[in-house]
Each structure stands twice: as C-alpha cells, then as structure tokens.
C-alpha cells in the first residue's frame, strides 16, 4: 500500500483552490508564495496558521508503543487487511442497495464510532432495506421495531411478569437487547417511549424493576423518520436528537439509479451475505480508537463547534440572529470519533481536516436550534454549517517524510 496522494480535498484547504503543501527540498518562502492567508479568527495567527492556544490542546490517539510500525510500503496507512474487509462489507451492501453511497458509508461510520444514526427521507427510498442489509452483512443480532402512537416503554425494553407457579415476578427483556435496533418511524412514538430510548441510547442500559441490564456489544440504534407527515407524529426532542451521532438525509434516486433499481429489484432481488461478525466489529472499533488526531486538527474541530455558539467572535456576525442554540460538546466528540472512523475506512491511521469537513454536515446540523425568523426565511441548518466551514480556516498539512517514520503529515 502506498502513501496517500495529497489532493486538494485532503489538504483541507477551503480558502485556496490550489493549495500547495510544503514538500521536501522546498523552502518556506517558496511555499508561502502559493498560499492564500485565510481570514483571521480567534484561533488563527496573522500568517494564516491555525494555532492551539487554549490549555490542554495536544495530540491524542497515538498507537500503543507495543504495536509495530507500518512496513515501508504502507506508511501513513491503517491495516490493509482491515481496510479491505470494510471495503468488502460496503461492496456487499451496495450490491443490494442502488445508489445511496453516502447513507451506506455513514452507517459504517456510526458503527465504528460507537454512535447511533438517524435516517430521514420520504417513504420508499430504501431506508429500512438499507438497515436490514447492513445488519445482515456486518453480522450480529437484529430487531426491527415499528413505532406507533400507542406504544409503551414496556413494549420495547421489557417488563416484570408475575409467575403464579413461583409466586414471584420475573423480568422479561424486550426486543431491544440485540446488536442492531431498527427504530422505524421513531417520531411516531409518544414521550414515554422517547424517554426510554434516551436511556438505552445514551447509557446503553435499561432499568426494569430496580435492576439494570446492559445492552450487548456492539450496540447501535438506527432510526428512520418521515419528514412529510404531521398527523400522529411526535417531533423528536432536542435531547434525543443530540444522542444521534449522525443524521443522514436520504434523497430520491436519479433517472439512472431508478433504472438500475427496476432492473435489479423487480425480479429475484440479490440477497446479501454475511461478511463480518460481532467480535470482528469490536476489534475494528478498538482499531478506530487508535487513529491519530493531531492537536491542530483537534483545535480545528473545537473552533468549528465554537463558531456555532459564538459566531460573532469567529467573523460570522450574519449567523448571530440565525442560531438560537449552538452545537453541544457532544458534537465535538462526535466530530472526532466520526473523522477517525472515516479515516480508518479509507486506510489511514491519521485524521486529515478533509475528514472533519466531510462528516461535519452529518454531525452538526441536527444539533443546532435555529431561530423562528431563520426557519420562516427557509434557512437550513445544513446551510449554516456550510457557511461555518467556508469561514473557519483548517490547518494545512506539511509532508516531511524523512522526519516522520509513521508517514503522517505535520500541520501548521
């Protein structure tokens, strides 16, 4: 496996259409001639270099010293076998699901990052089929729950049952005690059920009759909701939306994809095969945790989140009347874990600013609360995040192979 190509997208440069990182034998003056200084922000120095000037900003995610270094031909990459098995799993899912590559990739990101995923789209865009196929391919137990307005918490988490023969109560666990829970039309459930979902999603446990039962590992909730209907629907509270690591908008297919759907699914649709298992998933999750995050990339994540809370300080005064409540610290943690998972899926053992930018549109928007006037004017949370990404400058990777045995870039 070779060192990754350093394309424009991977440099994280949003200000310069043709950024040029410093390479071997190139002086700093030669590099600066091609660099365009990004706009200043509270965390950016005058020459456009991102700085981590708050206490505790440091690199994290170093691999264990006991782990051997990558071979000379595979420096800067994660394990080739791990990337290959993930690619095989994604390919098997895409053999059944036509299009929707973004949704499929984000499902895998949520699984590797130990998060939950919310899919939003009109009926008939393969949300349920994608989740069922995903659970079949990656292995583990699977349960589909159809949420309705008359659902009660005991229907999903379990309840106490009186046994006359024993003259005592037994606890019968509910259907959520599986590895993959598909919560279909989750916004149809009433408030009591939503509160029960909060505990099992946030704490990964269920409390019944004074006893606590942990969820199996790995565990992920993949929920779907229909944005069109308004009757018999309970909007998800902000606290529960914040529990979802990513929220993916599932769009209708184009003409070519529609034709392939007709050709592939009308008669004898393909059946997915199992590629992973629960133990392998746990190993991949632990490997994802070891992906390296440079301190300046971590600082970039912090600045993105703070820009949604204090936009004026980050040269975004036009967003001050738009954002009522900014992203929570859970968004910061979600950006780090999602960027790690995306980098790991692409065969790297380090995170680039591009990874953060790609997952920001799925991690941040559903955590923002926009003002009434902004909603009335048709301003979307995704548009707000795009504006933040265009203004807050990322760090620039500097590739110095002879000084970096791991093949990772330095940042400035």
mmCIF file with all atom_site columns, C-alpha atoms in Angstrom, residues 161-371:
data_model
loop_
_atom_site.group_PDB
_atom_site.id
_atom_site.type_symbol
_atom_site.label_atom_id
_atom_site.label_alt_id
_atom_site.label_comp_id
_atom_site.label_asym_id
_atom_site.label_entity_id
_atom_site.label_seq_id
_atom_site.pdbx_PDB_ins_code
_atom_site.Cartn_x
_atom_site.Cartn_y
_atom_site.Cartn_z
_atom_site.occupancy
_atom_site.B_iso_or_equiv
_atom_site.pdbx_formal_charge
_atom_site.auth_seq_id
_atom_site.auth_comp_id
_atom_site.auth_asym_id
_atom_site.auth_atom_id
_atom_site.pdbx_PDB_model_num
ATOM 1   C CA . UNK A 1 161 ? -44.248 -10.623 34.688  1.00 0.00 ? 161 UNK A CA 1
ATOM 2   C CA . UNK A 1 162 ? -45.912 -12.356 37.620  1.00 0.00 ? 162 UNK A CA 1
ATOM 3   C CA . UNK A 1 163 ? -45.425 -16.143 37.687  1.00 0.00 ? 163 UNK A CA 1
ATOM 4   C CA . UNK A 1 164 ? -48.209 -17.774 39.765  1.00 0.00 ? 164 UNK A CA 1
ATOM 5   C CA . UNK A 1 165 ? -46.279 -21.039 39.954  1.00 0.00 ? 165 UNK A CA 1
ATOM 6   C CA . UNK A 1 166 ? -43.368 -19.255 41.613  1.00 0.00 ? 166 UNK A CA 1
ATOM 7   C CA . UNK A 1 167 ? -45.438 -16.586 43.375  1.00 0.00 ? 167 UNK A CA 1
ATOM 8   C CA . UNK A 1 168 ? -42.857 -14.046 42.258  1.00 0.00 ? 168 UNK A CA 1
ATOM 9   C CA . UNK A 1 169 ? -42.084 -11.639 39.450  1.00 0.00 ? 169 UNK A CA 1
ATOM 10  C CA . UNK A 1 170 ? -39.735 -12.416 36.589  1.00 0.00 ? 170 UNK A CA 1
ATOM 11  C CA . UNK A 1 171 ? -38.233 -9.850  34.266  1.00 0.00 ? 171 UNK A CA 1
ATOM 12  C CA . UNK A 1 172 ? -38.895 -10.419 30.584  1.00 0.00 ? 172 UNK A CA 1
ATOM 13  C CA . UNK A 1 173 ? -36.441 -8.416  28.482  1.00 0.00 ? 173 UNK A CA 1
ATOM 14  C CA . UNK A 1 174 ? -37.734 -6.590  25.425  1.00 0.00 ? 174 UNK A CA 1
ATOM 15  C CA . UNK A 1 175 ? -36.687 -6.768  21.775  1.00 0.00 ? 175 UNK A CA 1
ATOM 16  C CA . UNK A 1 176 ? -34.071 -4.000  22.062  1.00 0.00 ? 176 UNK A CA 1
ATOM 17  C CA . UNK A 1 177 ? -31.500 -6.383  23.539  1.00 0.00 ? 177 UNK A CA 1
ATOM 18  C CA . UNK A 1 178 ? -29.810 -7.049  20.229  1.00 0.00 ? 178 UNK A CA 1
ATOM 19  C CA . UNK A 1 179 ? -26.774 -5.623  18.431  1.00 0.00 ? 179 UNK A CA 1
ATOM 20  C CA . UNK A 1 180 ? -28.740 -3.707  15.786  1.00 0.00 ? 180 UNK A CA 1
ATOM 21  C CA . UNK A 1 181 ? -32.037 -1.987  16.566  1.00 0.00 ? 181 UNK A CA 1
ATOM 22  C CA . UNK A 1 182 ? -34.015 -0.550  13.670  1.00 0.00 ? 182 UNK A CA 1
ATOM 23  C CA . UNK A 1 183 ? -36.409 2.028   15.114  1.00 0.00 ? 183 UNK A CA 1
ATOM 24  C CA . UNK A 1 184 ? -38.744 2.520   12.165  1.00 0.00 ? 184 UNK A CA 1
ATOM 25  C CA . UNK A 1 185 ? -40.615 5.855   12.157  1.00 0.00 ? 185 UNK A CA 1
ATOM 26  C CA . UNK A 1 186 ? -39.229 6.770   15.541  1.00 0.00 ? 186 UNK A CA 1
ATOM 27  C CA . UNK A 1 187 ? -41.038 10.121  15.537  1.00 0.00 ? 187 UNK A CA 1
ATOM 28  C CA . UNK A 1 188 ? -44.386 8.324   15.903  1.00 0.00 ? 188 UNK A CA 1
ATOM 29  C CA . UNK A 1 189 ? -43.575 7.186   19.454  1.00 0.00 ? 189 UNK A CA 1
ATOM 30  C CA . UNK A 1 190 ? -45.009 9.171   22.410  1.00 0.00 ? 190 UNK A CA 1
ATOM 31  C CA . UNK A 1 191 ? -42.961 10.912  25.086  1.00 0.00 ? 191 UNK A CA 1
ATOM 32  C CA . UNK A 1 192 ? -42.703 7.939   27.472  1.00 0.00 ? 192 UNK A CA 1
ATOM 33  C CA . UNK A 1 193 ? -41.189 5.746   24.788  1.00 0.00 ? 193 UNK A CA 1
ATOM 34  C CA . UNK A 1 194 ? -38.788 8.530   23.781  1.00 0.00 ? 194 UNK A CA 1
ATOM 35  C CA . UNK A 1 195 ? -37.571 8.772   27.381  1.00 0.00 ? 195 UNK A CA 1
ATOM 36  C CA . UNK A 1 196 ? -36.941 5.024   27.441  1.00 0.00 ? 196 UNK A CA 1
ATOM 37  C CA . UNK A 1 197 ? -34.987 5.357   24.198  1.00 0.00 ? 197 UNK A CA 1
ATOM 38  C CA . UNK A 1 198 ? -32.862 8.093   25.778  1.00 0.00 ? 198 UNK A CA 1
ATOM 39  C CA . UNK A 1 199 ? -31.541 5.724   28.437  1.00 0.00 ? 199 UNK A CA 1
ATOM 40  C CA . UNK A 1 200 ? -30.721 2.827   26.153  1.00 0.00 ? 200 UNK A CA 1
ATOM 41  C CA . UNK A 1 201 ? -29.091 5.127   23.565  1.00 0.00 ? 201 UNK A CA 1
ATOM 42  C CA . UNK A 1 202 ? -27.163 7.327   25.980  1.00 0.00 ? 202 UNK A CA 1
ATOM 43  C CA . UNK A 1 203 ? -26.316 4.927   28.798  1.00 0.00 ? 203 UNK A CA 1
ATOM 44  C CA . UNK A 1 204 ? -26.531 1.673   26.797  1.00 0.00 ? 204 UNK A CA 1
ATOM 45  C CA . UNK A 1 205 ? -28.548 0.103   29.560  1.00 0.00 ? 205 UNK A CA 1
ATOM 46  C CA . UNK A 1 206 ? -32.167 -0.478  30.589  1.00 0.00 ? 206 UNK A CA 1
ATOM 47  C CA . UNK A 1 207 ? -33.611 -0.225  34.106  1.00 0.00 ? 207 UNK A CA 1
ATOM 48  C CA . UNK A 1 208 ? -36.523 -2.543  34.947  1.00 0.00 ? 208 UNK A CA 1
ATOM 49  C CA . UNK A 1 209 ? -37.896 -3.241  38.399  1.00 0.00 ? 209 UNK A CA 1
ATOM 50  C CA . UNK A 1 210 ? -34.913 -1.748  40.204  1.00 0.00 ? 210 UNK A CA 1
ATOM 51  C CA . UNK A 1 211 ? -32.396 -3.750  38.170  1.00 0.00 ? 211 UNK A CA 1
ATOM 52  C CA . UNK A 1 212 ? -30.105 -2.548  35.410  1.00 0.00 ? 212 UNK A CA 1
ATOM 53  C CA . UNK A 1 213 ? -29.412 -4.585  32.286  1.00 0.00 ? 213 UNK A CA 1
ATOM 54  C CA . UNK A 1 214 ? -26.558 -3.585  29.956  1.00 0.00 ? 214 UNK A CA 1
ATOM 55  C CA . UNK A 1 215 ? -27.007 -3.674  26.205  1.00 0.00 ? 215 UNK A CA 1
ATOM 56  C CA . UNK A 1 216 ? -24.949 -6.182  24.206  1.00 0.00 ? 216 UNK A CA 1
ATOM 57  C CA . UNK A 1 217 ? -21.777 -5.078  22.440  1.00 0.00 ? 217 UNK A CA 1
ATOM 58  C CA . UNK A 1 218 ? -21.621 -3.846  19.786  1.00 0.00 ? 218 UNK A CA 1
ATOM 59  C CA . UNK A 1 219 ? -24.865 -1.908  20.008  1.00 0.00 ? 219 UNK A CA 1
ATOM 60  C CA . UNK A 1 220 ? -26.308 0.658   17.610  1.00 0.00 ? 220 UNK A CA 1
ATOM 61  C CA . UNK A 1 221 ? -29.716 2.232   17.097  1.00 0.00 ? 221 UNK A CA 1
ATOM 62  C CA . UNK A 1 222 ? -30.546 3.131   13.508  1.00 0.00 ? 222 UNK A CA 1
ATOM 63  C CA . UNK A 1 223 ? -33.751 5.138   13.390  1.00 0.00 ? 223 UNK A CA 1
ATOM 64  C CA . UNK A 1 224 ? -35.829 6.334   10.459  1.00 0.00 ? 224 UNK A CA 1
ATOM 65  C CA . UNK A 1 225 ? -38.322 9.147   10.212  1.00 0.00 ? 225 UNK A CA 1
ATOM 66  C CA . UNK A 1 226 ? -40.577 10.607  7.550   1.00 0.00 ? 226 UNK A CA 1
ATOM 67  C CA . UNK A 1 227 ? -40.301 14.415  7.263   1.00 0.00 ? 227 UNK A CA 1
ATOM 68  C CA . UNK A 1 228 ? -43.598 14.829  5.367   1.00 0.00 ? 228 UNK A CA 1
ATOM 69  C CA . UNK A 1 229 ? -46.317 13.596  7.728   1.00 0.00 ? 229 UNK A CA 1
ATOM 70  C CA . UNK A 1 230 ? -47.627 15.713  10.581  1.00 0.00 ? 230 UNK A CA 1
ATOM 71  C CA . UNK A 1 231 ? -50.557 13.652  11.890  1.00 0.00 ? 231 UNK A CA 1
ATOM 72  C CA . UNK A 1 232 ? -49.796 11.150  14.639  1.00 0.00 ? 232 UNK A CA 1
ATOM 73  C CA . UNK A 1 233 ? -46.207 12.361  14.786  1.00 0.00 ? 233 UNK A CA 1
ATOM 74  C CA . UNK A 1 234 ? -44.236 13.495  17.829  1.00 0.00 ? 234 UNK A CA 1
ATOM 75  C CA . UNK A 1 235 ? -41.215 15.612  16.876  1.00 0.00 ? 235 UNK A CA 1
ATOM 76  C CA . UNK A 1 236 ? -38.025 14.284  18.408  1.00 0.00 ? 236 UNK A CA 1
ATOM 77  C CA . UNK A 1 237 ? -36.924 16.412  21.377  1.00 0.00 ? 237 UNK A CA 1
ATOM 78  C CA . UNK A 1 238 ? -33.573 18.163  21.126  1.00 0.00 ? 238 UNK A CA 1
ATOM 79  C CA . UNK A 1 239 ? -32.136 15.934  23.856  1.00 0.00 ? 239 UNK A CA 1
ATOM 80  C CA . UNK A 1 240 ? -32.852 12.815  21.827  1.00 0.00 ? 240 UNK A CA 1
ATOM 81  C CA . UNK A 1 241 ? -31.669 14.274  18.509  1.00 0.00 ? 241 UNK A CA 1
ATOM 82  C CA . UNK A 1 242 ? -28.399 15.083  20.231  1.00 0.00 ? 242 UNK A CA 1
ATOM 83  C CA . UNK A 1 243 ? -27.992 11.379  21.094  1.00 0.00 ? 243 UNK A CA 1
ATOM 84  C CA . UNK A 1 244 ? -27.649 10.506  17.417  1.00 0.00 ? 244 UNK A CA 1
ATOM 85  C CA . UNK A 1 245 ? -24.072 10.689  16.226  1.00 0.00 ? 245 UNK A CA 1
ATOM 86  C CA . UNK A 1 246 ? -25.083 11.408  12.621  1.00 0.00 ? 246 UNK A CA 1
ATOM 87  C CA . UNK A 1 247 ? -28.278 12.369  10.830  1.00 0.00 ? 247 UNK A CA 1
ATOM 88  C CA . UNK A 1 248 ? -28.382 11.484  7.146   1.00 0.00 ? 248 UNK A CA 1
ATOM 89  C CA . UNK A 1 249 ? -30.853 12.930  4.654   1.00 0.00 ? 249 UNK A CA 1
ATOM 90  C CA . UNK A 1 250 ? -31.838 10.174  2.213   1.00 0.00 ? 250 UNK A CA 1
ATOM 91  C CA . UNK A 1 251 ? -32.695 11.605  -1.195  1.00 0.00 ? 251 UNK A CA 1
ATOM 92  C CA . UNK A 1 252 ? -34.681 10.224  -4.102  1.00 0.00 ? 252 UNK A CA 1
ATOM 93  C CA . UNK A 1 253 ? -32.664 8.428   -6.807  1.00 0.00 ? 253 UNK A CA 1
ATOM 94  C CA . UNK A 1 254 ? -31.897 9.978   -10.186 1.00 0.00 ? 254 UNK A CA 1
ATOM 95  C CA . UNK A 1 255 ? -33.010 8.534   -13.541 1.00 0.00 ? 255 UNK A CA 1
ATOM 96  C CA . UNK A 1 256 ? -30.055 6.182   -13.942 1.00 0.00 ? 256 UNK A CA 1
ATOM 97  C CA . UNK A 1 257 ? -30.348 4.848   -10.407 1.00 0.00 ? 257 UNK A CA 1
ATOM 98  C CA . UNK A 1 258 ? -34.100 4.417   -10.853 1.00 0.00 ? 258 UNK A CA 1
ATOM 99  C CA . UNK A 1 259 ? -33.452 2.247   -13.898 1.00 0.00 ? 259 UNK A CA 1
ATOM 100 C CA . UNK A 1 260 ? -30.949 0.095   -12.002 1.00 0.00 ? 260 UNK A CA 1
ATOM 101 C CA . UNK A 1 261 ? -33.467 -0.299  -9.155  1.00 0.00 ? 261 UNK A CA 1
ATOM 102 C CA . UNK A 1 262 ? -36.048 -1.544  -11.651 1.00 0.00 ? 262 UNK A CA 1
ATOM 103 C CA . UNK A 1 263 ? -33.546 -3.899  -13.243 1.00 0.00 ? 263 UNK A CA 1
ATOM 104 C CA . UNK A 1 264 ? -32.102 -5.287  -10.019 1.00 0.00 ? 264 UNK A CA 1
ATOM 105 C CA . UNK A 1 265 ? -35.043 -5.433  -7.614  1.00 0.00 ? 265 UNK A CA 1
ATOM 106 C CA . UNK A 1 266 ? -38.106 -6.213  -9.747  1.00 0.00 ? 266 UNK A CA 1
ATOM 107 C CA . UNK A 1 267 ? -37.438 -9.960  -10.065 1.00 0.00 ? 267 UNK A CA 1
ATOM 108 C CA . UNK A 1 268 ? -35.335 -12.132 -7.723  1.00 0.00 ? 268 UNK A CA 1
ATOM 109 C CA . UNK A 1 269 ? -33.544 -9.315  -5.836  1.00 0.00 ? 269 UNK A CA 1
ATOM 110 C CA . UNK A 1 270 ? -29.995 -10.074 -4.632  1.00 0.00 ? 270 UNK A CA 1
ATOM 111 C CA . UNK A 1 271 ? -29.545 -11.439 -1.131  1.00 0.00 ? 271 UNK A CA 1
ATOM 112 C CA . UNK A 1 272 ? -26.665 -10.124 0.974   1.00 0.00 ? 272 UNK A CA 1
ATOM 113 C CA . UNK A 1 273 ? -24.151 -12.446 2.584   1.00 0.00 ? 273 UNK A CA 1
ATOM 114 C CA . UNK A 1 274 ? -22.504 -12.085 5.958   1.00 0.00 ? 274 UNK A CA 1
ATOM 115 C CA . UNK A 1 275 ? -19.008 -10.584 5.881   1.00 0.00 ? 275 UNK A CA 1
ATOM 116 C CA . UNK A 1 276 ? -18.275 -9.548  9.498   1.00 0.00 ? 276 UNK A CA 1
ATOM 117 C CA . UNK A 1 277 ? -19.263 -10.729 12.954  1.00 0.00 ? 277 UNK A CA 1
ATOM 118 C CA . UNK A 1 278 ? -19.664 -9.172  16.396  1.00 0.00 ? 278 UNK A CA 1
ATOM 119 C CA . UNK A 1 279 ? -16.123 -9.965  17.553  1.00 0.00 ? 279 UNK A CA 1
ATOM 120 C CA . UNK A 1 280 ? -14.616 -8.551  14.371  1.00 0.00 ? 280 UNK A CA 1
ATOM 121 C CA . UNK A 1 281 ? -16.679 -5.387  14.747  1.00 0.00 ? 281 UNK A CA 1
ATOM 122 C CA . UNK A 1 282 ? -15.392 -4.874  18.293  1.00 0.00 ? 282 UNK A CA 1
ATOM 123 C CA . UNK A 1 283 ? -11.820 -5.296  17.061  1.00 0.00 ? 283 UNK A CA 1
ATOM 124 C CA . UNK A 1 284 ? -12.414 -2.755  14.288  1.00 0.00 ? 284 UNK A CA 1
ATOM 125 C CA . UNK A 1 285 ? -13.891 -0.302  16.797  1.00 0.00 ? 285 UNK A CA 1
ATOM 126 C CA . UNK A 1 286 ? -10.800 -0.580  19.000  1.00 0.00 ? 286 UNK A CA 1
ATOM 127 C CA . UNK A 1 287 ? -8.573  -0.085  15.947  1.00 0.00 ? 287 UNK A CA 1
ATOM 128 C CA . UNK A 1 288 ? -10.556 3.052   15.063  1.00 0.00 ? 288 UNK A CA 1
ATOM 129 C CA . UNK A 1 289 ? -9.882  4.449   18.537  1.00 0.00 ? 289 UNK A CA 1
ATOM 130 C CA . UNK A 1 290 ? -6.140  4.336   17.798  1.00 0.00 ? 290 UNK A CA 1
ATOM 131 C CA . UNK A 1 291 ? -6.355  6.605   14.735  1.00 0.00 ? 291 UNK A CA 1
ATOM 132 C CA . UNK A 1 292 ? -4.085  9.596   15.352  1.00 0.00 ? 292 UNK A CA 1
ATOM 133 C CA . UNK A 1 293 ? -5.546  13.112  15.684  1.00 0.00 ? 293 UNK A CA 1
ATOM 134 C CA . UNK A 1 294 ? -3.066  15.991  15.553  1.00 0.00 ? 294 UNK A CA 1
ATOM 135 C CA . UNK A 1 295 ? -3.529  18.751  18.114  1.00 0.00 ? 295 UNK A CA 1
ATOM 136 C CA . UNK A 1 296 ? -4.193  21.327  15.363  1.00 0.00 ? 296 UNK A CA 1
ATOM 137 C CA . UNK A 1 297 ? -6.850  19.117  13.802  1.00 0.00 ? 297 UNK A CA 1
ATOM 138 C CA . UNK A 1 298 ? -8.410  18.799  17.263  1.00 0.00 ? 298 UNK A CA 1
ATOM 139 C CA . UNK A 1 299 ? -8.234  22.584  17.623  1.00 0.00 ? 299 UNK A CA 1
ATOM 140 C CA . UNK A 1 300 ? -9.942  22.935  14.232  1.00 0.00 ? 300 UNK A CA 1
ATOM 141 C CA . UNK A 1 301 ? -12.802 20.769  15.485  1.00 0.00 ? 301 UNK A CA 1
ATOM 142 C CA . UNK A 1 302 ? -13.154 22.926  18.601  1.00 0.00 ? 302 UNK A CA 1
ATOM 143 C CA . UNK A 1 303 ? -13.222 26.114  16.529  1.00 0.00 ? 303 UNK A CA 1
ATOM 144 C CA . UNK A 1 304 ? -15.931 24.729  14.248  1.00 0.00 ? 304 UNK A CA 1
ATOM 145 C CA . UNK A 1 305 ? -18.181 23.947  17.200  1.00 0.00 ? 305 UNK A CA 1
ATOM 146 C CA . UNK A 1 306 ? -17.485 27.237  18.991  1.00 0.00 ? 306 UNK A CA 1
ATOM 147 C CA . UNK A 1 307 ? -18.302 29.133  15.795  1.00 0.00 ? 307 UNK A CA 1
ATOM 148 C CA . UNK A 1 308 ? -21.883 27.862  16.099  1.00 0.00 ? 308 UNK A CA 1
ATOM 149 C CA . UNK A 1 309 ? -22.120 29.155  19.672  1.00 0.00 ? 309 UNK A CA 1
ATOM 150 C CA . UNK A 1 310 ? -20.318 32.499  19.336  1.00 0.00 ? 310 UNK A CA 1
ATOM 151 C CA . UNK A 1 311 ? -20.455 33.310  15.607  1.00 0.00 ? 311 UNK A CA 1
ATOM 152 C CA . UNK A 1 312 ? -19.539 36.980  16.030  1.00 0.00 ? 312 UNK A CA 1
ATOM 153 C CA . UNK A 1 313 ? -16.180 36.090  17.581  1.00 0.00 ? 313 UNK A CA 1
ATOM 154 C CA . UNK A 1 314 ? -15.418 33.875  14.590  1.00 0.00 ? 314 UNK A CA 1
ATOM 155 C CA . UNK A 1 315 ? -16.239 36.550  11.981  1.00 0.00 ? 315 UNK A CA 1
ATOM 156 C CA . UNK A 1 316 ? -19.725 35.226  11.277  1.00 0.00 ? 316 UNK A CA 1
ATOM 157 C CA . UNK A 1 317 ? -21.964 38.089  12.502  1.00 0.00 ? 317 UNK A CA 1
ATOM 158 C CA . UNK A 1 318 ? -24.661 37.211  9.973   1.00 0.00 ? 318 UNK A CA 1
ATOM 159 C CA . UNK A 1 319 ? -25.265 33.925  11.843  1.00 0.00 ? 319 UNK A CA 1
ATOM 160 C CA . UNK A 1 320 ? -25.836 35.539  15.249  1.00 0.00 ? 320 UNK A CA 1
ATOM 161 C CA . UNK A 1 321 ? -29.578 36.141  14.711  1.00 0.00 ? 321 UNK A CA 1
ATOM 162 C CA . UNK A 1 322 ? -29.939 32.804  12.895  1.00 0.00 ? 322 UNK A CA 1
ATOM 163 C CA . UNK A 1 323 ? -28.603 30.366  15.508  1.00 0.00 ? 323 UNK A CA 1
ATOM 164 C CA . UNK A 1 324 ? -30.598 30.226  18.721  1.00 0.00 ? 324 UNK A CA 1
ATOM 165 C CA . UNK A 1 325 ? -28.687 27.326  20.306  1.00 0.00 ? 325 UNK A CA 1
ATOM 166 C CA . UNK A 1 326 ? -25.301 26.175  19.035  1.00 0.00 ? 326 UNK A CA 1
ATOM 167 C CA . UNK A 1 327 ? -23.807 22.709  18.935  1.00 0.00 ? 327 UNK A CA 1
ATOM 168 C CA . UNK A 1 328 ? -23.175 20.939  22.240  1.00 0.00 ? 328 UNK A CA 1
ATOM 169 C CA . UNK A 1 329 ? -19.889 19.367  23.429  1.00 0.00 ? 329 UNK A CA 1
ATOM 170 C CA . UNK A 1 330 ? -21.333 16.076  22.209  1.00 0.00 ? 330 UNK A CA 1
ATOM 171 C CA . UNK A 1 331 ? -20.861 17.489  18.698  1.00 0.00 ? 331 UNK A CA 1
ATOM 172 C CA . UNK A 1 332 ? -17.153 17.984  19.399  1.00 0.00 ? 332 UNK A CA 1
ATOM 173 C CA . UNK A 1 333 ? -16.778 14.383  20.497  1.00 0.00 ? 333 UNK A CA 1
ATOM 174 C CA . UNK A 1 334 ? -18.881 13.249  17.561  1.00 0.00 ? 334 UNK A CA 1
ATOM 175 C CA . UNK A 1 335 ? -16.685 15.071  15.052  1.00 0.00 ? 335 UNK A CA 1
ATOM 176 C CA . UNK A 1 336 ? -13.549 13.448  16.452  1.00 0.00 ? 336 UNK A CA 1
ATOM 177 C CA . UNK A 1 337 ? -14.970 9.920   16.515  1.00 0.00 ? 337 UNK A CA 1
ATOM 178 C CA . UNK A 1 338 ? -16.617 10.235  13.092  1.00 0.00 ? 338 UNK A CA 1
ATOM 179 C CA . UNK A 1 339 ? -13.479 11.670  11.492  1.00 0.00 ? 339 UNK A CA 1
ATOM 180 C CA . UNK A 1 340 ? -11.448 8.831   12.971  1.00 0.00 ? 340 UNK A CA 1
ATOM 181 C CA . UNK A 1 341 ? -13.870 6.267   11.579  1.00 0.00 ? 341 UNK A CA 1
ATOM 182 C CA . UNK A 1 342 ? -13.852 7.854   8.112   1.00 0.00 ? 342 UNK A CA 1
ATOM 183 C CA . UNK A 1 343 ? -10.049 7.992   8.033   1.00 0.00 ? 343 UNK A CA 1
ATOM 184 C CA . UNK A 1 344 ? -9.868  4.357   9.157   1.00 0.00 ? 344 UNK A CA 1
ATOM 185 C CA . UNK A 1 345 ? -12.289 3.274   6.440   1.00 0.00 ? 345 UNK A CA 1
ATOM 186 C CA . UNK A 1 346 ? -10.062 4.968   3.874   1.00 0.00 ? 346 UNK A CA 1
ATOM 187 C CA . UNK A 1 347 ? -6.987  3.128   5.070   1.00 0.00 ? 347 UNK A CA 1
ATOM 188 C CA . UNK A 1 348 ? -5.284  5.890   7.055   1.00 0.00 ? 348 UNK A CA 1
ATOM 189 C CA . UNK A 1 349 ? -4.112  5.863   10.663  1.00 0.00 ? 349 UNK A CA 1
ATOM 190 C CA . UNK A 1 350 ? -4.374  9.652   10.988  1.00 0.00 ? 350 UNK A CA 1
ATOM 191 C CA . UNK A 1 351 ? -7.129  12.237  10.536  1.00 0.00 ? 351 UNK A CA 1
ATOM 192 C CA . UNK A 1 352 ? -6.974  14.999  7.927   1.00 0.00 ? 352 UNK A CA 1
ATOM 193 C CA . UNK A 1 353 ? -9.020  18.224  8.018   1.00 0.00 ? 353 UNK A CA 1
ATOM 194 C CA . UNK A 1 354 ? -10.899 16.896  4.991   1.00 0.00 ? 354 UNK A CA 1
ATOM 195 C CA . UNK A 1 355 ? -12.271 14.043  7.137   1.00 0.00 ? 355 UNK A CA 1
ATOM 196 C CA . UNK A 1 356 ? -13.641 16.572  9.622   1.00 0.00 ? 356 UNK A CA 1
ATOM 197 C CA . UNK A 1 357 ? -15.189 18.660  6.851   1.00 0.00 ? 357 UNK A CA 1
ATOM 198 C CA . UNK A 1 358 ? -16.879 15.645  5.271   1.00 0.00 ? 358 UNK A CA 1
ATOM 199 C CA . UNK A 1 359 ? -18.558 14.441  8.474   1.00 0.00 ? 359 UNK A CA 1
ATOM 200 C CA . UNK A 1 360 ? -19.439 17.919  9.788   1.00 0.00 ? 360 UNK A CA 1
ATOM 201 C CA . UNK A 1 361 ? -22.524 18.082  7.566   1.00 0.00 ? 361 UNK A CA 1
ATOM 202 C CA . UNK A 1 362 ? -23.863 14.915  9.217   1.00 0.00 ? 362 UNK A CA 1
ATOM 203 C CA . UNK A 1 363 ? -22.761 15.524  12.817  1.00 0.00 ? 363 UNK A CA 1
ATOM 204 C CA . UNK A 1 364 ? -23.584 19.206  13.480  1.00 0.00 ? 364 UNK A CA 1
ATOM 205 C CA . UNK A 1 365 ? -26.819 20.303  11.702  1.00 0.00 ? 365 UNK A CA 1
ATOM 206 C CA . UNK A 1 366 ? -29.333 18.259  13.710  1.00 0.00 ? 366 UNK A CA 1
ATOM 207 C CA . UNK A 1 367 ? -27.840 19.623  16.942  1.00 0.00 ? 367 UNK A CA 1
ATOM 208 C CA . UNK A 1 368 ? -28.478 23.269  16.017  1.00 0.00 ? 368 UNK A CA 1
ATOM 209 C CA . UNK A 1 369 ? -31.640 25.119  17.006  1.00 0.00 ? 369 UNK A CA 1
ATOM 210 C CA . UNK A 1 370 ? -32.424 27.917  14.579  1.00 0.00 ? 370 UNK A CA 1
ATOM 211 C CA . UNK A 1 371 ? -34.460 30.992  15.439  1.00 0.00 ? 371 UNK A CA 1
#
